[in-house]
Amino acid sequence: MSGALARAYSTNPDINQQRAAVRARDEGVPAAKAGWLPKASGTLSAGRQYSEASNVLGQGGTERYGGFPRGSSAQITQTLFDGMKTVNNVSQAESAVLQAREVMRQTEVTTLQAGATAYMDVLRDTAVVGLRLNNIKVLEVQLQQTRDRFQVGEVTRTDVAQSESSLATGKADYAVAQSALETAVANYRRQIGVPPRQLQPAQPIEKLLAHSLDGAIQIGIEENPAILGALHQVDAAQSAVKVAEAALLPTASVQGQVLQQNDVQGFPNYNQWNASIVGSINVPFYQGGAEYAGVRQAKEVLGQARLAVDSQRIAVRAAIATAWGRLQSARASIIAFQAAVKAAEVALNGVREEAKVGQRTTLDVLNAQQVLLNARVQLVTAQRDRVVYSYDVFAAEGRLTAEGLGLGVIAYDPNIHFEQTKNRFIGLDTPDGR
């Protein structure tokens, strides 16, 4: 199991896709910080200009002149105060990064949970196929014995028909079990990335779980990534309110410009040079009301985000309680089905011996065989359920991660890319060279 889950952690496209999404979200931080930095631009211009002037009263001659006007300019603008918009934009971007990391962790939890389920489904369905196949062999022997006894007159044609019917039903059940196994194998390959080969029995991870339902719920409330992501969304929404409010505050900036022009207005050798530095303060009085609507909208989004946290807490609590109850049920079911299998084995042996002396019918033997088969299938299913539900509880707690399971893989650290990009304000290549 650990090897399969380690492979899923390293290669599953859902996890890798979400890691890429986190890296993309990291770039929002330097984009937000750009509000603190100066903006610089330059312009080059060149052209051909021809002018002709004459006296409209017919006096004097006509003046013709032309040139190649060309020029260059450079401009730099620095914002001094923007109503704390940039500060809150950065805060919002950082909260968005933290939320994306929780989504990534939730994807990791979900993927490992699905991988564990797929692993156990293959084991269960493989065992069921084996039981169904063995049942066919037993029923074939039973049918042959019934036919032999029919030839000597010990049983009737009805007994033969009952054996034939049971064998046909057993073959149909075997086909269904094979189909279920093929589906489980396909799902395993989708989750793990390779087809299953020689899977070893897996054990439940109950030692990693809380000792009580209340303890598991408390851990889930504190650590489940769905809740933590929702809390980061609240932080981002709070910053968004402040960003919207910044539209109501004054802004201040300073702008410097240098301008060089040659052959101005087509006059040869008429050159102009100009330099300026200008400070400005913009005080908004009324802008049509859009800014007020933006603030109100941001506050409603904040309220929605807070309600989403409550919703996630309720969902996590319910998920843990459900998985915990199923785990307890699976434990009890294993004990019950183990007893059922032992009793059914004793009953089948007894019915077979009694049938040899005519105290039991062929139908009694077939029914006893079916009871034993059902008990074995139910035991295999309960054993699978115990393992899967233990992983479900761990997942609902928010701890079903490579680190939480101790998979021994190199853990992906999203902070590495964040540190590489948070103050990077120039360059097109990503840190990995793309």
Tab-separated table of C-alpha atoms in Angstrom:
chain	number	residue	atom	x	y	z
A	1	MET	CA	0.000	0.000	0.000
A	2	SER	CA	2.707	2.495	0.957
A	3	GLY	CA	4.538	1.943	-2.321
A	4	ALA	CA	1.375	2.480	-4.363
A	5	LEU	CA	0.460	5.645	-2.484
A	6	ALA	CA	4.015	6.981	-2.774
A	7	ARG	CA	3.788	6.551	-6.539
A	8	ALA	CA	0.423	8.305	-6.619
A	9	TYR	CA	1.846	11.193	-4.603
A	10	SER	CA	4.714	11.636	-7.052
A	11	THR	CA	2.966	11.059	-10.381
A	12	ASN	CA	-0.779	11.593	-10.059
A	13	PRO	CA	-1.773	14.328	-12.551
A	14	ASP	CA	-4.407	15.799	-10.238
A	15	ILE	CA	-1.780	16.543	-7.585
A	16	ASN	CA	0.726	17.851	-10.127
A	17	GLN	CA	-1.930	20.042	-11.697
A	18	GLN	CA	-2.751	21.600	-8.349
A	19	ARG	CA	0.932	22.175	-7.614
A	20	ALA	CA	1.126	24.110	-10.874
A	21	ALA	CA	-1.948	26.094	-9.803
A	22	VAL	CA	-0.196	27.061	-6.564
A	23	ARG	CA	2.884	28.199	-8.475
A	24	ALA	CA	0.670	30.295	-10.731
A	25	ARG	CA	-1.008	31.832	-7.684
A	26	ASP	CA	2.431	32.700	-6.249
A	27	GLU	CA	2.926	35.134	-9.107
A	28	GLY	CA	0.029	37.199	-7.792
A	29	VAL	CA	2.243	38.459	-4.948
A	30	PRO	CA	4.906	40.226	-7.054
A	31	ALA	CA	2.099	41.453	-9.313
A	32	ALA	CA	0.442	43.073	-6.284
A	33	LYS	CA	3.764	44.509	-5.057
A	34	ALA	CA	4.174	46.259	-8.413
A	35	GLY	CA	1.969	49.028	-7.002
A	36	TRP	CA	4.922	50.155	-4.885
A	37	LEU	CA	7.389	50.330	-7.760
A	38	PRO	CA	7.912	53.098	-10.326
A	39	LYS	CA	6.500	52.840	-13.832
A	40	ALA	CA	8.902	53.879	-16.609
A	41	SER	CA	8.322	54.184	-20.338
A	42	GLY	CA	10.002	55.686	-23.363
A	43	THR	CA	8.879	56.914	-26.768
A	44	LEU	CA	10.683	57.367	-30.090
A	45	SER	CA	9.111	59.164	-33.036
A	46	ALA	CA	10.245	60.124	-36.569
A	47	GLY	CA	8.528	61.290	-39.751
A	48	ARG	CA	8.496	63.616	-42.758
A	49	GLN	CA	6.710	66.942	-42.683
A	50	TYR	CA	6.213	69.552	-45.449
A	51	SER	CA	4.649	72.978	-45.020
A	52	GLU	CA	3.710	75.762	-47.452
A	53	ALA	CA	2.616	79.270	-46.484
A	54	SER	CA	1.520	82.238	-48.689
A	55	ASN	CA	-0.041	85.677	-48.252
A	56	VAL	CA	-3.786	85.371	-48.780
A	57	LEU	CA	-3.910	88.948	-50.198
A	58	GLY	CA	-1.483	88.047	-52.962
A	59	GLN	CA	1.305	90.140	-51.550
A	60	GLY	CA	4.644	88.530	-51.038
A	61	GLY	CA	5.763	85.135	-52.108
A	62	THR	CA	5.071	81.625	-50.993
A	63	GLU	CA	7.198	80.057	-48.306
A	64	ARG	CA	7.884	76.383	-48.473
A	65	TYR	CA	9.802	74.405	-45.895
A	66	GLY	CA	10.073	70.819	-44.766
A	67	GLY	CA	11.954	68.652	-42.374
A	68	PHE	CA	12.236	65.351	-40.639
A	69	PRO	CA	10.725	65.882	-37.187
A	70	ARG	CA	11.924	63.301	-34.724
A	71	GLY	CA	11.985	63.041	-31.028
A	72	SER	CA	12.390	60.912	-27.955
A	73	SER	CA	10.994	61.036	-24.483
A	74	ALA	CA	11.275	59.170	-21.217
A	75	GLN	CA	8.770	59.194	-18.413
A	76	ILE	CA	8.803	57.771	-14.927
A	77	THR	CA	5.929	57.783	-12.447
A	78	GLN	CA	6.111	56.869	-8.777
A	79	THR	CA	3.023	56.447	-6.635
A	80	LEU	CA	3.541	57.908	-3.179
A	81	PHE	CA	0.210	57.048	-1.633
A	82	ASP	CA	-2.665	54.998	-3.089
A	83	GLY	CA	-5.031	54.781	-0.151
A	84	MET	CA	-3.340	51.592	1.139
A	85	LYS	CA	-4.570	49.788	-1.984
A	86	THR	CA	-1.237	48.107	-2.704
A	87	VAL	CA	-0.768	47.015	0.907
A	88	ASN	CA	-4.129	45.298	0.885
A	89	ASN	CA	-3.606	43.905	-2.613
A	90	VAL	CA	-0.442	42.198	-1.359
A	91	SER	CA	-2.276	40.881	1.692
A	92	GLN	CA	-5.056	39.561	-0.510
A	93	ALA	CA	-2.553	37.893	-2.854
A	94	GLU	CA	-0.733	36.218	0.046
A	95	SER	CA	-4.030	34.922	1.450
A	96	ALA	CA	-4.870	33.578	-2.000
A	97	VAL	CA	-1.547	31.717	-2.038
A	98	LEU	CA	-2.278	30.138	1.340
A	99	GLN	CA	-5.756	29.159	0.174
A	100	ALA	CA	-4.310	27.557	-2.974
A	101	ARG	CA	-1.905	25.557	-0.812
A	102	GLU	CA	-4.818	24.204	1.212
A	103	VAL	CA	-6.613	23.261	-1.998
A	104	MET	CA	-3.439	21.454	-3.046
A	105	ARG	CA	-3.325	19.637	0.297
A	106	GLN	CA	-6.979	18.711	-0.064
A	107	THR	CA	-6.191	17.297	-3.501
A	108	GLU	CA	-3.351	15.304	-1.980
A	109	VAL	CA	-5.683	13.951	0.710
A	110	THR	CA	-8.376	13.078	-1.817
A	111	THR	CA	-5.902	11.416	-4.186
A	112	LEU	CA	-4.292	9.275	-1.488
A	113	GLN	CA	-7.729	8.351	-0.166
A	114	ALA	CA	-8.842	7.307	-3.646
A	115	GLY	CA	-5.580	5.405	-4.119
A	116	ALA	CA	-6.064	3.470	-0.878
A	117	THR	CA	-9.644	2.656	-1.844
A	118	ALA	CA	-8.580	1.496	-5.317
A	119	TYR	CA	-5.849	-0.671	-3.801
A	120	MET	CA	-8.261	-2.388	-1.426
A	121	ASP	CA	-10.927	-2.750	-4.117
A	122	VAL	CA	-8.479	-4.741	-6.247
A	123	LEU	CA	-7.595	-6.975	-3.285
A	124	ARG	CA	-11.254	-7.516	-2.420
A	125	ASP	CA	-12.393	-8.200	-5.963
A	126	THR	CA	-9.438	-10.506	-6.593
A	127	ALA	CA	-10.399	-12.507	-3.513
A	128	VAL	CA	-14.047	-12.574	-4.558
A	129	VAL	CA	-13.120	-13.833	-8.025
A	130	GLY	CA	-11.086	-16.585	-6.388
A	131	LEU	CA	-13.998	-17.534	-4.133
A	132	ARG	CA	-16.417	-17.552	-7.067
A	133	LEU	CA	-14.067	-19.688	-9.136
A	134	ASN	CA	-13.579	-22.141	-6.297
A	135	ASN	CA	-17.344	-22.262	-5.845
A	136	ILE	CA	-17.736	-23.257	-9.514
A	137	LYS	CA	-15.264	-26.102	-9.032
A	138	VAL	CA	-17.134	-27.327	-5.951
A	139	LEU	CA	-20.473	-27.100	-7.747
A	140	GLU	CA	-19.087	-29.020	-10.728
A	141	VAL	CA	-18.022	-31.816	-8.407
A	142	GLN	CA	-21.385	-31.651	-6.681
A	143	LEU	CA	-23.186	-31.898	-10.035
A	144	GLN	CA	-21.108	-34.883	-11.106
A	145	GLN	CA	-21.797	-36.666	-7.826
A	146	THR	CA	-25.507	-35.906	-8.134
A	147	ARG	CA	-25.582	-37.304	-11.665
A	148	ASP	CA	-23.789	-40.447	-10.519
A	149	ARG	CA	-26.281	-40.929	-7.727
A	150	PHE	CA	-29.125	-40.314	-10.161
A	151	GLN	CA	-27.789	-43.096	-12.386
A	152	VAL	CA	-28.062	-45.585	-9.490
A	153	GLY	CA	-31.431	-44.251	-8.394
A	154	GLU	CA	-30.405	-42.615	-5.137
A	155	VAL	CA	-31.724	-39.173	-6.150
A	156	THR	CA	-34.246	-37.829	-8.605
A	157	ARG	CA	-34.020	-35.738	-11.727
A	158	THR	CA	-35.021	-32.759	-9.579
A	159	ASP	CA	-31.781	-33.034	-7.622
A	160	VAL	CA	-29.789	-32.994	-10.865
A	161	ALA	CA	-31.672	-29.915	-12.066
A	162	GLN	CA	-31.033	-28.133	-8.786
A	163	SER	CA	-27.291	-28.824	-9.070
A	164	GLU	CA	-27.267	-27.624	-12.672
A	165	SER	CA	-29.101	-24.446	-11.704
A	166	SER	CA	-26.656	-23.716	-8.888
A	167	LEU	CA	-23.699	-24.236	-11.212
A	168	ALA	CA	-25.161	-21.882	-13.844
A	169	THR	CA	-25.810	-19.251	-11.182
A	170	GLY	CA	-22.281	-19.667	-9.876
A	171	LYS	CA	-20.847	-19.090	-13.353
A	172	ALA	CA	-22.953	-15.953	-13.749
A	173	ASP	CA	-21.746	-14.653	-10.377
A	174	TYR	CA	-18.166	-15.384	-11.450
A	175	ALA	CA	-18.626	-13.312	-14.610
A	176	VAL	CA	-19.997	-10.428	-12.561
A	177	ALA	CA	-17.043	-10.697	-10.162
A	178	GLN	CA	-14.597	-10.639	-13.081
A	179	SER	CA	-16.241	-7.499	-14.447
A	180	ALA	CA	-16.000	-5.832	-11.040
A	181	LEU	CA	-12.315	-6.764	-10.834
A	182	GLU	CA	-11.620	-5.294	-14.276
A	183	THR	CA	-13.287	-2.064	-13.173
A	184	ALA	CA	-11.236	-2.009	-9.973
A	185	VAL	CA	-8.018	-2.587	-11.940
A	186	ALA	CA	-8.860	0.275	-14.310
A	187	ASN	CA	-9.550	2.598	-11.382
A	188	TYR	CA	-6.310	1.515	-9.697
A	189	ARG	CA	-4.363	2.388	-12.813
A	190	ARG	CA	-6.058	5.771	-13.018
A	191	GLN	CA	-5.214	6.606	-9.403
A	192	ILE	CA	-1.754	5.023	-9.063
A	193	GLY	CA	-0.524	5.296	-12.644
A	194	VAL	CA	0.410	1.637	-13.245
A	195	PRO	CA	-1.575	-1.617	-13.331
A	196	PRO	CA	-1.624	-3.621	-10.085
A	197	ARG	CA	0.899	-6.410	-9.745
A	198	GLN	CA	1.238	-8.782	-6.790
A	199	LEU	CA	-0.510	-6.536	-4.292
A	200	GLN	CA	0.224	-7.371	-0.693
A	201	PRO	CA	-2.461	-7.364	2.016
A	202	ALA	CA	-2.813	-3.973	3.700
A	203	GLN	CA	-3.489	-3.145	7.311
A	204	PRO	CA	-5.806	-0.464	8.717
A	205	ILE	CA	-4.134	2.704	10.015
A	206	GLU	CA	-6.137	2.899	13.226
A	207	LYS	CA	-2.996	3.624	15.265
A	208	LEU	CA	-2.703	6.972	13.465
A	209	LEU	CA	-6.263	8.004	14.307
A	210	ALA	CA	-7.583	9.862	17.312
A	211	HIS	CA	-8.665	7.660	20.200
A	212	SER	CA	-12.244	8.908	20.192
A	213	LEU	CA	-14.814	10.411	17.881
A	214	ASP	CA	-14.683	13.745	19.718
A	215	GLY	CA	-10.911	13.787	19.397
A	216	ALA	CA	-11.123	13.065	15.668
A	217	ILE	CA	-13.648	15.877	15.197
A	218	GLN	CA	-11.440	18.316	17.097
A	219	ILE	CA	-8.458	17.427	14.913
A	220	GLY	CA	-10.567	17.821	11.785
A	221	ILE	CA	-11.819	21.257	12.848
A	222	GLU	CA	-8.230	22.395	13.403
A	223	GLU	CA	-6.428	20.722	10.503
A	224	ASN	CA	-8.820	19.849	7.687
A	225	PRO	CA	-7.629	21.732	4.561
A	226	ALA	CA	-11.181	22.530	3.463
A	227	ILE	CA	-11.719	24.542	6.658
A	228	LEU	CA	-8.281	26.164	6.597
A	229	GLY	CA	-8.746	27.100	2.949
A	230	ALA	CA	-12.082	28.695	3.757
A	231	LEU	CA	-10.442	30.706	6.561
A	232	HIS	CA	-7.791	31.988	4.150
A	233	GLN	CA	-10.609	32.936	1.799
A	234	VAL	CA	-12.068	35.050	4.606
A	235	ASP	CA	-8.709	36.808	4.987
A	236	ALA	CA	-8.606	37.475	1.243
A	237	ALA	CA	-12.172	38.816	1.323
A	238	GLN	CA	-11.301	41.170	4.205
A	239	SER	CA	-8.402	42.547	2.194
A	240	ALA	CA	-10.707	42.913	-0.815
A	241	VAL	CA	-13.001	45.156	1.250
A	242	LYS	CA	-10.068	47.411	2.098
A	243	VAL	CA	-8.984	47.473	-1.545
A	244	ALA	CA	-12.462	48.603	-2.538
A	245	GLU	CA	-12.468	51.273	0.165
A	246	ALA	CA	-9.175	52.624	-1.205
A	247	ALA	CA	-11.121	54.032	-4.161
A	248	LEU	CA	-12.610	56.592	-1.741
A	249	LEU	CA	-9.227	57.832	-0.496
A	250	PRO	CA	-6.871	60.402	-2.057
A	251	THR	CA	-3.810	59.318	-4.016
A	252	ALA	CA	-0.476	61.024	-4.492
A	253	SER	CA	2.172	60.507	-7.146
A	254	VAL	CA	5.180	62.180	-8.703
A	255	GLN	CA	6.049	62.103	-12.402
A	256	GLY	CA	9.294	63.004	-14.129
A	257	GLN	CA	9.648	63.453	-17.886
A	258	VAL	CA	12.434	64.276	-20.336
A	259	LEU	CA	11.579	65.268	-23.940
A	260	GLN	CA	13.941	65.816	-26.884
A	261	GLN	CA	12.612	66.946	-30.303
A	262	ASN	CA	14.432	67.813	-33.541
A	263	ASP	CA	13.000	69.723	-36.569
A	264	VAL	CA	10.001	70.678	-34.499
A	265	GLN	CA	6.886	71.266	-36.622
A	266	GLY	CA	8.963	70.636	-39.732
A	267	PHE	CA	11.347	73.576	-39.174
A	268	PRO	CA	14.870	72.388	-39.933
A	269	ASN	CA	17.344	72.777	-37.102
A	270	TYR	CA	14.588	73.900	-34.757
A	271	ASN	CA	15.249	71.681	-31.764
A	272	GLN	CA	13.557	71.534	-28.405
A	273	TRP	CA	14.518	69.947	-25.110
A	274	ASN	CA	12.294	69.820	-22.051
A	275	ALA	CA	12.504	68.256	-18.589
A	276	SER	CA	9.882	68.313	-15.888
A	277	ILE	CA	9.003	66.806	-12.541
A	278	VAL	CA	5.454	67.152	-11.292
A	279	GLY	CA	3.754	66.006	-8.141
A	280	SER	CA	0.024	65.491	-7.996
A	281	ILE	CA	-2.653	64.679	-5.470
A	282	ASN	CA	-5.980	63.286	-6.554
A	283	VAL	CA	-8.917	63.617	-4.141
A	284	PRO	CA	-12.070	61.777	-5.254
A	285	PHE	CA	-15.325	63.504	-4.338
A	286	TYR	CA	-17.904	61.575	-6.296
A	287	GLN	CA	-17.424	59.100	-9.145
A	288	GLY	CA	-20.963	58.080	-9.964
A	289	GLY	CA	-21.406	55.703	-7.009
A	290	ALA	CA	-19.586	52.728	-8.511
A	291	GLU	CA	-16.970	52.802	-5.772
A	292	TYR	CA	-19.638	52.631	-3.051
A	293	ALA	CA	-21.302	49.696	-4.772
A	294	GLY	CA	-17.900	48.005	-4.969
A	295	VAL	CA	-17.402	48.354	-1.225
A	296	ARG	CA	-20.860	47.006	-0.458
A	297	GLN	CA	-20.324	44.103	-2.823
A	298	ALA	CA	-16.969	43.249	-1.234
A	299	LYS	CA	-18.617	43.218	2.210
A	300	GLU	CA	-21.277	40.803	0.992
A	301	VAL	CA	-18.581	38.541	-0.440
A	302	LEU	CA	-16.844	38.667	2.942
A	303	GLY	CA	-20.067	37.614	4.653
A	304	GLN	CA	-20.426	34.775	2.171
A	305	ALA	CA	-16.861	33.620	2.890
A	306	ARG	CA	-17.550	33.554	6.638
A	307	LEU	CA	-20.666	31.464	6.088
A	308	ALA	CA	-18.614	29.098	3.922
A	309	VAL	CA	-16.334	28.452	6.907
A	310	ASP	CA	-19.318	27.405	9.014
A	311	SER	CA	-20.540	25.190	6.187
A	312	GLN	CA	-17.152	23.494	5.881
A	313	ARG	CA	-16.994	22.850	9.614
A	314	ILE	CA	-20.405	21.199	9.537
A	315	ALA	CA	-19.404	19.104	6.512
A	316	VAL	CA	-16.133	17.990	8.111
A	317	ARG	CA	-17.859	17.093	11.361
A	318	ALA	CA	-20.407	15.003	9.467
A	319	ALA	CA	-17.740	13.312	7.330
A	320	ILE	CA	-15.703	12.314	10.377
A	321	ALA	CA	-18.741	11.007	12.234
A	322	THR	CA	-19.860	9.002	9.202
A	323	ALA	CA	-16.426	7.496	8.554
A	324	TRP	CA	-15.937	6.762	12.257
A	325	GLY	CA	-19.271	4.948	12.456
A	326	ARG	CA	-18.469	2.901	9.360
A	327	LEU	CA	-15.095	1.943	10.807
A	328	GLN	CA	-16.679	0.719	14.037
A	329	SER	CA	-19.262	-1.211	12.042
A	330	ALA	CA	-16.554	-2.838	9.909
A	331	ARG	CA	-14.681	-3.939	13.033
A	332	ALA	CA	-17.771	-5.587	14.459
A	333	SER	CA	-18.657	-7.100	11.085
A	334	ILE	CA	-15.270	-8.825	10.794
A	335	ILE	CA	-15.768	-10.572	14.115
A	336	ALA	CA	-19.307	-11.588	13.191
A	337	PHE	CA	-18.420	-12.848	9.717
A	338	GLN	CA	-15.421	-14.780	11.016
A	339	ALA	CA	-17.794	-16.604	13.326
A	340	ALA	CA	-20.265	-17.010	10.487
A	341	VAL	CA	-17.628	-18.581	8.224
A	342	LYS	CA	-16.599	-21.084	10.907
A	343	ALA	CA	-20.199	-22.003	11.613
A	344	ALA	CA	-21.021	-22.303	7.903
A	345	GLU	CA	-18.018	-24.598	7.352
A	346	VAL	CA	-19.163	-26.887	10.170
A	347	ALA	CA	-22.743	-26.807	8.891
A	348	LEU	CA	-21.708	-27.645	5.315
A	349	ASN	CA	-19.592	-30.595	6.410
A	350	GLY	CA	-22.475	-31.877	8.519
A	351	VAL	CA	-25.030	-31.484	5.750
A	352	ARG	CA	-22.773	-33.320	3.303
A	353	GLU	CA	-22.372	-36.271	5.681
A	354	GLU	CA	-26.089	-36.362	6.371
A	355	ALA	CA	-26.829	-36.253	2.644
A	356	LYS	CA	-24.704	-39.360	2.117
A	357	VAL	CA	-27.042	-41.367	4.343
A	358	GLY	CA	-30.189	-39.813	2.929
A	359	GLN	CA	-30.997	-37.478	5.816
A	360	ARG	CA	-30.424	-34.342	3.726
A	361	THR	CA	-31.380	-33.459	0.191
A	362	THR	CA	-29.200	-32.120	-2.587
A	363	LEU	CA	-30.872	-28.738	-2.155
A	364	ASP	CA	-29.798	-28.682	1.484
A	365	VAL	CA	-26.178	-29.225	0.434
A	366	LEU	CA	-26.382	-26.500	-2.222
A	367	ASN	CA	-27.932	-24.046	0.227
A	368	ALA	CA	-25.246	-24.745	2.811
A	369	GLN	CA	-22.561	-24.238	0.173
A	370	GLN	CA	-24.115	-20.899	-0.813
A	371	VAL	CA	-24.322	-19.760	2.827
A	372	LEU	CA	-20.605	-20.475	3.291
A	373	LEU	CA	-19.723	-18.661	0.074
A	374	ASN	CA	-21.753	-15.600	1.065
A	375	ALA	CA	-20.150	-15.518	4.514
A	376	ARG	CA	-16.654	-15.637	3.002
A	377	VAL	CA	-17.464	-12.852	0.537
A	378	GLN	CA	-18.927	-10.753	3.353
A	379	LEU	CA	-15.818	-11.346	5.464
A	380	VAL	CA	-13.528	-10.245	2.635
A	381	THR	CA	-15.690	-7.148	2.107
A	382	ALA	CA	-15.650	-6.294	5.816
A	383	GLN	CA	-11.859	-6.632	5.933
A	384	ARG	CA	-11.598	-4.309	2.953
A	385	ASP	CA	-14.024	-1.860	4.565
A	386	ARG	CA	-12.047	-1.690	7.796
A	387	VAL	CA	-8.907	-0.610	5.959
A	388	VAL	CA	-10.707	1.829	3.663
A	389	TYR	CA	-12.754	3.426	6.449
A	390	SER	CA	-9.641	3.916	8.579
A	391	TYR	CA	-8.177	5.881	5.669
A	392	ASP	CA	-11.478	7.774	5.347
A	393	VAL	CA	-11.310	8.888	8.986
A	394	PHE	CA	-7.687	9.965	8.563
A	395	ALA	CA	-8.663	11.879	5.420
A	396	ALA	CA	-11.568	13.621	7.134
A	397	GLU	CA	-9.192	14.674	9.909
A	398	GLY	CA	-7.067	16.303	7.209
A	399	ARG	CA	-3.972	14.234	7.979
A	400	LEU	CA	-3.984	11.784	5.071
A	401	THR	CA	-0.854	13.198	3.459
A	402	ALA	CA	2.490	11.766	2.438
A	403	GLU	CA	3.960	13.201	5.623
A	404	GLY	CA	1.106	11.944	7.787
A	405	LEU	CA	1.469	8.410	6.388
A	406	GLY	CA	5.261	8.484	6.461
A	407	LEU	CA	5.508	7.384	2.833
A	408	GLY	CA	9.216	8.138	2.617
A	409	VAL	CA	8.976	10.319	-0.477
A	410	ILE	CA	10.507	13.717	-1.117
A	411	ALA	CA	7.740	16.061	-0.018
A	412	TYR	CA	6.779	18.879	-2.348
A	413	ASP	CA	7.544	22.221	-0.659
A	414	PRO	CA	5.465	25.058	-2.170
A	415	ASN	CA	7.411	27.632	-0.168
A	416	ILE	CA	10.490	27.135	-2.368
A	417	HIS	CA	8.801	28.549	-5.460
A	418	PHE	CA	7.125	31.270	-3.409
A	419	GLU	CA	10.446	32.520	-2.056
A	420	GLN	CA	11.917	32.449	-5.567
A	421	THR	CA	9.169	34.636	-7.005
A	422	LYS	CA	7.775	36.901	-4.298
A	423	ASN	CA	10.279	39.698	-4.996
A	424	ARG	CA	11.012	38.973	-8.637
A	425	PHE	CA	9.975	41.994	-10.689
A	426	ILE	CA	11.649	41.300	-14.008
A	427	GLY	CA	12.252	38.259	-16.232
A	428	LEU	CA	10.087	35.930	-18.319
A	429	ASP	CA	11.498	32.532	-17.381
A	430	THR	CA	9.990	30.543	-14.531
A	431	PRO	CA	12.380	29.388	-11.771
A	432	ASP	CA	12.584	25.945	-13.408
A	433	GLY	CA	13.707	27.483	-16.703
A	434	ARG	CA	10.477	27.358	-18.726
